[in-house]
């Protein structure tokens, strides 16, 4: 297919490299350096999509980030991405894209019937139309709206692309590489400052790529290329193209999204698709430029109507004519620049200028080129459905209220310029209170809030000479403050054509008897009439008008529509624009891929995965793992076709009858050292610690200041001033912080040091009636008899040449020991235990069996210590000292905590002794009571008791103390179960605790 | 993201710290008779100021020290930071 609208020369594309691509299934060619938009325009394709609400045909409106229409579904390397702006997507070989929001095709779209139903779809129509009957919303309205409105389709497949995050620090961060960005970057770099210069487009230079100016006896474009080339050689400078700074956050933290691979057919190996930069800058220079705004007229959304600056960019950068019979409609001199470019390339434009008699160097040049100029003329309406064919034009009175006789002229595009809107998003996000600048009819940054300086046209300065002077000065001054260097740089001479004042005119009145749609927001289909309705219906605040009409709420965030919307509101309300105010500029400035925000923190990388030193042994022995906090722990060791239920029963039963071994490395461990260590423990735990002898362990419970149990565990006195504290796996980090808080802030007089040793020790729990015999064989030289190593005793030993710590503690309720060795020896210890244990029929057991064992013993764990229970609730009040003070003690006196019918842990057994009770079930008195059925308690943990071979659960039950023997119902609406149960003691097995002491 | 001057380590980003609440709260001394009101004020009642606020942060991924930070809760401006044992004038 020929590129009929590509001129034979010029532009910055690489004409030696032809690229093929597909749009809506049809094949085309473009050149390297094209965007999808420029390549389609080169092929004369203007119809790219359908509008959001009315499904009107839409084409291209801009040439970059401001594009409201040309949003496509992109297919690349087997993946698909929605809502890609064709004006930003660079062409690559084999690119495929499709139109969105149309069915069955962009040429024939059923939804376009909305265009004829538009009187029924005014502002707020969602709120008005689809409210009744209520039940219709889910079944009929919502699915219909979702199908009819909405843009691209998100892939439901796993995203195989890689995204990276990067943290960077610099002296000056410069957003935008136009004239102001380049000048300030250059001046700052020459002063030795570390500079990051970011440009969202592939090419550096901003407006210099398209404007007809001269800097230092070179064209603007050549000057820009020279500066960039030099900056790239400087070690203190980072220049990044395809990188959009989209957010300005607190304390001069800015975030930039770098498109690393979007312009390639596929991402290179080991490269990310996108990279998100978190940049902390000492100074921020905002040189983000400005966006041309449209003038509003009838059918101004017809394909072929576009910004005059975009038409110029397509011509100068891509060598593409957006039309061969262009009409330029302007209220300022910028339109003339576009007209001159057309004329220079052999195309005759007609210029309509709303101004009566403007005079400037640019206009003189246009006149010298014999361009047809009509003053005091406007476009009343574009004509043509899928493409502009004609324009209705008319003269306009000086007060801009009266139109002359309508004339129809042929044209194939309308290039519109309503003057320029500074891009103040970043300044506003930093907290800068913007101010309205009357001369340019737009907001500019006011007083800086953070260390940000806005330069050039982003600051409302449209003269290149002034821009260069202020930007060189800013770059030099700000860097001087940081580096103390002052390398004075000569500011180059600028030759530019002076322009004249723009016309304060933004909307063409409707001719009598016509009600053309005049669009303000092109992406969300918000027309002048919608704003009028919103105001008639009483919406006043601009924020309310925005939300009611959806003005500026689309993915382009109103880059081309906001100011015209404000002008309209201020006109109807008879207020000045600054009194109306603008809506808040929130980051991101442009849509950012979710993938880039998430970065590499996906799947297993979303948090660290910690593995015990014995992990590989578990893997080799068919362990099925479970996430326990950040740890991976064996849940059970599968034999043959065993289920979780069968395996955990087997493992638990083996502990009760023989001996089992469990990896307890994950338990939190904290070394507590110092002369006041005992005093600290005494204040932290609820029970007494001052008299614990060396070589003894003690179980302790710690509270928060509000009396709620924070954690439990055993602490062992290793030597005079050295204690080894253990915490639950989940609370390890919190407990350490908790201790540090009291030591550093509350009781700094205590001479104690705490440090986490969780990863220094590997731990194995050996539990079961045969565990002592096993231990004796592991440590033949130690006296591990009941006298030599009694319950809660501690000793050190030598495990086949490896130093070991032996604690006689038990979580399973059986005779049990815990052996710790240095992590590096963990696997050795484990293998020795398994090897020696063979004689005693040892089996490893996982967390599921561990839970079974502790539940039937009534030992509490995380599901009871859930941040809502006090010691009494867990039957731990015996551990609460009445004599000494400790953290949280005063709270235990609160009336709710001392109430007679306070909740308490109980055991629960189903009456049929068969039905397992789902965890989380509610205990109620009457299963048939009307909802909400009063809840008496909840099931905190359930298991299959291996001791009695029936289901057993723990529950936290109101007035639990007096409920033993009661019959209740466990209800689980989620599992649709109602189970009659009996309340029993939580100590279901060995209630006197004889086994652990045996 | 805030940029916090740890008095021990220097300027560090917020994601190295964890927030610890109002730094002006003083724990009643141990073994002292405390009224319900006093205890409630210590455990629960906080002012939720708009403006200058002295608060605790722990440099949890750094030196693990608890520090005091004087911050404006509406603008996020940080005025001064102090070590745990420094008295704030």
mmCIF file of C-alpha atoms in Angstrom, chain A residues 532-786:
data_model
loop_
_atom_site.group_PDB
_atom_site.id
_atom_site.type_symbol
_atom_site.label_atom_id
_atom_site.label_comp_id
_atom_site.label_asym_id
_atom_site.label_seq_id
_atom_site.Cartn_x
_atom_site.Cartn_y
_atom_site.Cartn_z
ATOM 1 C CA UNK A 532 -24.962 23.909 30.287
ATOM 2 C CA UNK A 533 -27.276 21.198 31.618
ATOM 3 C CA UNK A 534 -25.074 20.560 34.643
ATOM 4 C CA UNK A 535 -25.092 24.237 35.540
ATOM 5 C CA UNK A 536 -28.850 24.489 34.946
ATOM 6 C CA UNK A 537 -29.330 21.568 37.278
ATOM 7 C CA UNK A 538 -27.517 23.415 39.995
ATOM 8 C CA UNK A 539 -23.958 22.107 39.904
ATOM 9 C CA UNK A 540 -21.658 24.999 40.745
ATOM 10 C CA UNK A 541 -18.280 23.798 41.983
ATOM 11 C CA UNK A 542 -16.015 22.946 39.076
ATOM 12 C CA UNK A 543 -15.194 19.668 40.832
ATOM 13 C CA UNK A 544 -18.901 18.758 40.823
ATOM 14 C CA UNK A 545 -19.394 19.810 37.215
ATOM 15 C CA UNK A 546 -16.427 17.631 36.305
ATOM 16 C CA UNK A 547 -17.826 14.564 38.018
ATOM 17 C CA UNK A 548 -21.381 15.043 36.815
ATOM 18 C CA UNK A 549 -20.452 15.566 33.197
ATOM 19 C CA UNK A 550 -17.187 13.532 33.246
ATOM 20 C CA UNK A 551 -15.366 16.521 31.730
ATOM 21 C CA UNK A 552 -11.641 15.871 31.942
ATOM 22 C CA UNK A 553 -12.066 12.447 33.501
ATOM 23 C CA UNK A 554 -10.897 10.288 30.637
ATOM 24 C CA UNK A 555 -7.486 8.725 30.193
ATOM 25 C CA UNK A 556 -6.206 11.991 28.695
ATOM 26 C CA UNK A 557 -7.296 13.753 31.894
ATOM 27 C CA UNK A 558 -8.618 16.711 29.940
ATOM 28 C CA UNK A 559 -5.308 17.916 28.562
ATOM 29 C CA UNK A 560 -7.087 19.604 25.675
ATOM 30 C CA UNK A 561 -10.444 20.227 27.319
ATOM 31 C CA UNK A 562 -10.003 21.613 30.811
ATOM 32 C CA UNK A 563 -9.452 25.247 30.025
ATOM 33 C CA UNK A 564 -12.248 25.487 27.490
ATOM 34 C CA UNK A 565 -14.521 23.852 30.054
ATOM 35 C CA UNK A 566 -13.515 26.464 32.603
ATOM 36 C CA UNK A 567 -14.093 29.243 30.098
ATOM 37 C CA UNK A 568 -17.593 27.954 29.487
ATOM 38 C CA UNK A 569 -18.453 27.634 33.171
ATOM 39 C CA UNK A 570 -17.107 31.096 33.897
ATOM 40 C CA UNK A 571 -19.053 32.551 30.991
ATOM 41 C CA UNK A 572 -22.363 31.000 32.045
ATOM 42 C CA UNK A 573 -21.772 31.755 35.702
ATOM 43 C CA UNK A 574 -20.628 35.266 34.885
ATOM 44 C CA UNK A 575 -17.461 34.760 36.845
ATOM 45 C CA UNK A 576 -13.842 35.117 35.865
ATOM 46 C CA UNK A 577 -11.927 31.904 35.266
ATOM 47 C CA UNK A 578 -9.695 32.191 38.355
ATOM 48 C CA UNK A 579 -12.835 32.440 40.491
ATOM 49 C CA UNK A 580 -14.123 29.207 39.008
ATOM 50 C CA UNK A 581 -10.739 27.610 39.699
ATOM 51 C CA UNK A 582 -9.427 24.445 38.138
ATOM 52 C CA UNK A 583 -9.833 20.858 39.180
ATOM 53 C CA UNK A 584 -6.961 19.175 41.002
ATOM 54 C CA UNK A 585 -4.061 17.850 38.951
ATOM 55 C CA UNK A 586 -3.384 14.422 40.324
ATOM 56 C CA UNK A 587 -0.623 12.078 39.343
ATOM 57 C CA UNK A 588 -0.110 10.250 37.097
ATOM 58 C CA UNK A 589 0.151 12.812 34.319
ATOM 59 C CA UNK A 590 -0.324 10.029 31.790
ATOM 60 C CA UNK A 591 -1.560 6.478 32.314
ATOM 61 C CA UNK A 592 1.140 4.208 33.732
ATOM 62 C CA UNK A 593 1.119 0.433 33.279
ATOM 63 C CA UNK A 594 0.143 -1.442 36.382
ATOM 64 C CA UNK A 595 3.082 -3.720 35.603
ATOM 65 C CA UNK A 596 5.510 -0.811 35.915
ATOM 66 C CA UNK A 597 4.043 0.208 39.251
ATOM 67 C CA UNK A 598 4.237 -3.328 40.597
ATOM 68 C CA UNK A 599 7.742 -3.836 39.256
ATOM 69 C CA UNK A 600 9.347 -7.153 40.058
ATOM 70 C CA UNK A 601 7.264 -7.672 43.176
ATOM 71 C CA UNK A 602 5.053 -10.303 41.607
ATOM 72 C CA UNK A 603 4.336 -13.863 42.633
ATOM 73 C CA UNK A 604 7.014 -15.195 44.912
ATOM 74 C CA UNK A 605 8.831 -11.868 44.665
ATOM 75 C CA UNK A 606 6.013 -9.921 46.271
ATOM 76 C CA UNK A 607 7.657 -10.611 49.611
ATOM 77 C CA UNK A 608 10.896 -12.307 50.594
ATOM 78 C CA UNK A 609 10.735 -16.077 50.767
ATOM 79 C CA UNK A 610 12.693 -17.485 53.653
ATOM 80 C CA UNK A 611 13.701 -21.099 53.738
ATOM 81 C CA UNK A 612 15.181 -23.037 56.611
ATOM 82 C CA UNK A 613 18.586 -24.709 56.233
ATOM 83 C CA UNK A 614 16.757 -28.026 56.050
ATOM 84 C CA UNK A 615 14.598 -26.925 53.130
ATOM 85 C CA UNK A 616 16.292 -29.073 50.531
ATOM 86 C CA UNK A 617 15.872 -32.166 52.728
ATOM 87 C CA UNK A 618 12.149 -31.405 53.003
ATOM 88 C CA UNK A 619 11.937 -31.024 49.252
ATOM 89 C CA UNK A 620 13.655 -34.327 48.664
ATOM 90 C CA UNK A 621 11.287 -36.026 51.082
ATOM 91 C CA UNK A 622 8.053 -34.975 49.406
ATOM 92 C CA UNK A 623 7.213 -32.106 51.692
ATOM 93 C CA UNK A 624 4.224 -30.049 50.606
ATOM 94 C CA UNK A 625 5.008 -26.476 51.637
ATOM 95 C CA UNK A 626 2.832 -23.746 53.085
ATOM 96 C CA UNK A 627 3.479 -20.028 53.456
ATOM 97 C CA UNK A 628 3.985 -19.192 57.127
ATOM 98 C CA UNK A 629 4.546 -15.452 57.230
ATOM 99 C CA UNK A 630 7.569 -14.976 54.984
ATOM 100 C CA UNK A 631 8.693 -18.557 55.550
ATOM 101 C CA UNK A 632 8.039 -21.664 53.560
ATOM 102 C CA UNK A 633 7.335 -24.535 55.948
ATOM 103 C CA UNK A 634 6.544 -28.193 55.289
ATOM 104 C CA UNK A 635 2.821 -28.633 55.780
ATOM 105 C CA UNK A 636 3.049 -32.406 55.524
ATOM 106 C CA UNK A 637 5.270 -35.055 54.000
ATOM 107 C CA UNK A 638 3.298 -36.878 51.381
ATOM 108 C CA UNK A 639 3.562 -40.647 51.150
ATOM 109 C CA UNK A 640 2.099 -42.220 48.036
ATOM 110 C CA UNK A 641 -1.390 -40.950 47.332
ATOM 111 C CA UNK A 642 -2.020 -39.582 50.792
ATOM 112 C CA UNK A 643 -4.230 -36.555 51.217
ATOM 113 C CA UNK A 644 -3.375 -33.710 53.555
ATOM 114 C CA UNK A 645 -5.856 -35.147 56.039
ATOM 115 C CA UNK A 646 -4.418 -38.654 55.928
ATOM 116 C CA UNK A 647 -0.793 -37.527 56.069
ATOM 117 C CA UNK A 648 -1.234 -35.104 58.946
ATOM 118 C CA UNK A 649 -3.153 -37.747 60.917
ATOM 119 C CA UNK A 650 -0.385 -40.268 60.355
ATOM 120 C CA UNK A 651 2.315 -37.783 61.355
ATOM 121 C CA UNK A 652 0.474 -36.611 64.472
ATOM 122 C CA UNK A 653 -0.314 -40.144 65.557
ATOM 123 C CA UNK A 654 3.321 -41.104 65.206
ATOM 124 C CA UNK A 655 4.268 -38.278 67.564
ATOM 125 C CA UNK A 656 1.760 -39.520 70.126
ATOM 126 C CA UNK A 657 2.995 -43.119 69.850
ATOM 127 C CA UNK A 658 6.656 -43.008 68.791
ATOM 128 C CA UNK A 659 8.626 -39.866 67.996
ATOM 129 C CA UNK A 660 8.412 -37.151 65.386
ATOM 130 C CA UNK A 661 10.674 -34.331 64.294
ATOM 131 C CA UNK A 662 9.520 -30.912 63.162
ATOM 132 C CA UNK A 663 11.498 -28.047 61.636
ATOM 133 C CA UNK A 664 11.034 -25.122 64.041
ATOM 134 C CA UNK A 665 13.757 -22.890 62.581
ATOM 135 C CA UNK A 666 11.162 -20.270 61.730
ATOM 136 C CA UNK A 667 10.420 -19.433 65.357
ATOM 137 C CA UNK A 668 11.567 -15.892 66.129
ATOM 138 C CA UNK A 669 14.666 -15.785 68.298
ATOM 139 C CA UNK A 670 16.023 -12.778 70.119
ATOM 140 C CA UNK A 671 19.207 -12.616 72.142
ATOM 141 C CA UNK A 672 18.678 -10.530 75.279
ATOM 142 C CA UNK A 673 21.918 -9.572 76.978
ATOM 143 C CA UNK A 674 22.994 -7.272 79.765
ATOM 144 C CA UNK A 675 22.933 -6.866 83.532
ATOM 145 C CA UNK A 676 19.315 -5.676 83.447
ATOM 146 C CA UNK A 677 18.075 -8.416 81.119
ATOM 147 C CA UNK A 678 16.035 -10.129 83.850
ATOM 148 C CA UNK A 679 14.443 -6.822 84.806
ATOM 149 C CA UNK A 680 13.454 -6.174 81.174
ATOM 150 C CA UNK A 681 11.876 -9.626 80.858
ATOM 151 C CA UNK A 682 10.078 -9.056 84.130
ATOM 152 C CA UNK A 683 8.509 -5.886 82.732
ATOM 153 C CA UNK A 684 7.739 -7.332 79.320
ATOM 154 C CA UNK A 685 6.204 -10.651 80.355
ATOM 155 C CA UNK A 686 3.167 -11.026 82.587
ATOM 156 C CA UNK A 687 4.824 -13.596 84.853
ATOM 157 C CA UNK A 688 7.832 -13.342 87.183
ATOM 158 C CA UNK A 689 11.350 -13.595 85.721
ATOM 159 C CA UNK A 690 13.742 -12.315 88.344
ATOM 160 C CA UNK A 691 14.350 -15.704 89.903
ATOM 161 C CA UNK A 692 14.780 -17.875 86.808
ATOM 162 C CA UNK A 693 18.031 -19.842 87.346
ATOM 163 C CA UNK A 694 20.714 -20.257 84.710
ATOM 164 C CA UNK A 695 19.993 -23.335 82.583
ATOM 165 C CA UNK A 696 16.217 -23.049 82.879
ATOM 166 C CA UNK A 697 13.535 -22.025 80.403
ATOM 167 C CA UNK A 698 10.220 -20.405 81.187
ATOM 168 C CA UNK A 699 7.058 -19.869 79.170
ATOM 169 C CA UNK A 700 5.974 -16.246 79.027
ATOM 170 C CA UNK A 701 3.131 -14.168 77.697
ATOM 171 C CA UNK A 702 3.586 -10.546 76.688
ATOM 172 C CA UNK A 703 0.840 -7.964 76.346
ATOM 173 C CA UNK A 704 0.379 -4.730 74.522
ATOM 174 C CA UNK A 705 -0.317 -1.706 76.693
ATOM 175 C CA UNK A 706 -4.030 -2.165 75.999
ATOM 176 C CA UNK A 707 -3.970 -5.553 77.748
ATOM 177 C CA UNK A 708 -4.306 -7.640 74.600
ATOM 178 C CA UNK A 709 -1.924 -10.591 74.270
ATOM 179 C CA UNK A 710 0.841 -9.680 71.857
ATOM 180 C CA UNK A 711 2.875 -12.868 71.769
ATOM 181 C CA UNK A 712 3.987 -15.909 73.711
ATOM 182 C CA UNK A 713 7.063 -18.100 73.788
ATOM 183 C CA UNK A 714 9.775 -19.562 75.965
ATOM 184 C CA UNK A 715 12.823 -17.708 77.125
ATOM 185 C CA UNK A 716 15.870 -19.511 78.444
ATOM 186 C CA UNK A 717 18.582 -18.229 80.713
ATOM 187 C CA UNK A 718 21.768 -19.287 78.913
ATOM 188 C CA UNK A 719 24.114 -17.613 81.391
ATOM 189 C CA UNK A 720 24.036 -14.955 84.095
ATOM 190 C CA UNK A 721 23.271 -11.992 81.798
ATOM 191 C CA UNK A 722 22.252 -13.799 78.633
ATOM 192 C CA UNK A 723 18.755 -14.923 77.719
ATOM 193 C CA UNK A 724 17.496 -16.617 74.570
ATOM 194 C CA UNK A 725 13.953 -15.451 73.797
ATOM 195 C CA UNK A 726 11.684 -17.173 71.311
ATOM 196 C CA UNK A 727 8.643 -15.608 69.667
ATOM 197 C CA UNK A 728 6.005 -16.914 67.333
ATOM 198 C CA UNK A 729 7.001 -16.992 63.674
ATOM 199 C CA UNK A 730 4.559 -14.245 62.733
ATOM 200 C CA UNK A 731 5.341 -11.790 65.551
ATOM 201 C CA UNK A 732 9.143 -12.030 65.522
ATOM 202 C CA UNK A 733 9.734 -8.626 63.919
ATOM 203 C CA UNK A 734 7.075 -6.872 65.989
ATOM 204 C CA UNK A 735 8.418 -8.237 69.251
ATOM 205 C CA UNK A 736 11.915 -7.001 68.454
ATOM 206 C CA UNK A 737 10.580 -3.508 67.682
ATOM 207 C CA UNK A 738 8.502 -3.658 70.840
ATOM 208 C CA UNK A 739 11.578 -4.429 72.987
ATOM 209 C CA UNK A 740 13.606 -1.745 71.224
ATOM 210 C CA UNK A 741 10.834 0.774 71.827
ATOM 211 C CA UNK A 742 10.892 0.220 75.591
ATOM 212 C CA UNK A 743 14.680 0.071 75.814
ATOM 213 C CA UNK A 744 15.281 3.184 73.732
ATOM 214 C CA UNK A 745 12.370 5.397 74.706
ATOM 215 C CA UNK A 746 10.680 4.315 77.907
ATOM 216 C CA UNK A 747 13.384 2.734 80.038
ATOM 217 C CA UNK A 748 16.689 3.893 78.551
ATOM 218 C CA UNK A 749 18.219 3.363 81.992
ATOM 219 C CA UNK A 750 17.992 -0.425 81.555
ATOM 220 C CA UNK A 751 21.361 -1.813 80.481
ATOM 221 C CA UNK A 752 20.208 -4.402 77.972
ATOM 222 C CA UNK A 753 20.873 -5.174 74.331
ATOM 223 C CA UNK A 754 18.507 -7.080 72.085
ATOM 224 C CA UNK A 755 19.294 -8.536 68.681
ATOM 225 C CA UNK A 756 17.478 -10.893 66.368
ATOM 226 C CA UNK A 757 19.123 -14.317 66.053
ATOM 227 C CA UNK A 758 16.308 -16.014 64.151
ATOM 228 C CA UNK A 759 18.498 -16.786 61.172
ATOM 229 C CA UNK A 760 21.512 -17.800 63.221
ATOM 230 C CA UNK A 761 19.919 -20.960 64.604
ATOM 231 C CA UNK A 762 18.354 -23.969 62.976
ATOM 232 C CA UNK A 763 15.839 -25.707 65.200
ATOM 233 C CA UNK A 764 14.357 -29.188 65.337
ATOM 234 C CA UNK A 765 11.600 -30.220 67.740
ATOM 235 C CA UNK A 766 11.792 -33.878 68.755
ATOM 236 C CA UNK A 767 8.486 -34.954 70.267
ATOM 237 C CA UNK A 768 6.919 -38.169 71.419
ATOM 238 C CA UNK A 769 7.265 -40.831 74.091
ATOM 239 C CA UNK A 770 10.461 -42.138 72.485
ATOM 240 C CA UNK A 771 12.100 -38.725 72.200
ATOM 241 C CA UNK A 772 14.285 -39.155 75.300
ATOM 242 C CA UNK A 773 15.710 -42.406 74.015
ATOM 243 C CA UNK A 774 16.459 -40.738 70.738
ATOM 244 C CA UNK A 775 18.057 -37.748 72.442
ATOM 245 C CA UNK A 776 20.225 -40.023 74.534
ATOM 246 C CA UNK A 777 21.527 -41.687 71.385
ATOM 247 C CA UNK A 778 22.195 -38.303 69.806
ATOM 248 C CA UNK A 779 24.060 -37.103 72.900
ATOM 249 C CA UNK A 780 25.455 -40.280 74.512
ATOM 250 C CA UNK A 781 27.663 -38.324 76.920
ATOM 251 C CA UNK A 782 24.873 -36.225 78.418
ATOM 252 C CA UNK A 783 22.576 -37.128 81.257
ATOM 253 C CA UNK A 784 19.208 -36.470 79.639
ATOM 254 C CA UNK A 785 17.180 -38.385 82.201
ATOM 255 C CA UNK A 786 14.164 -36.732 83.782
#
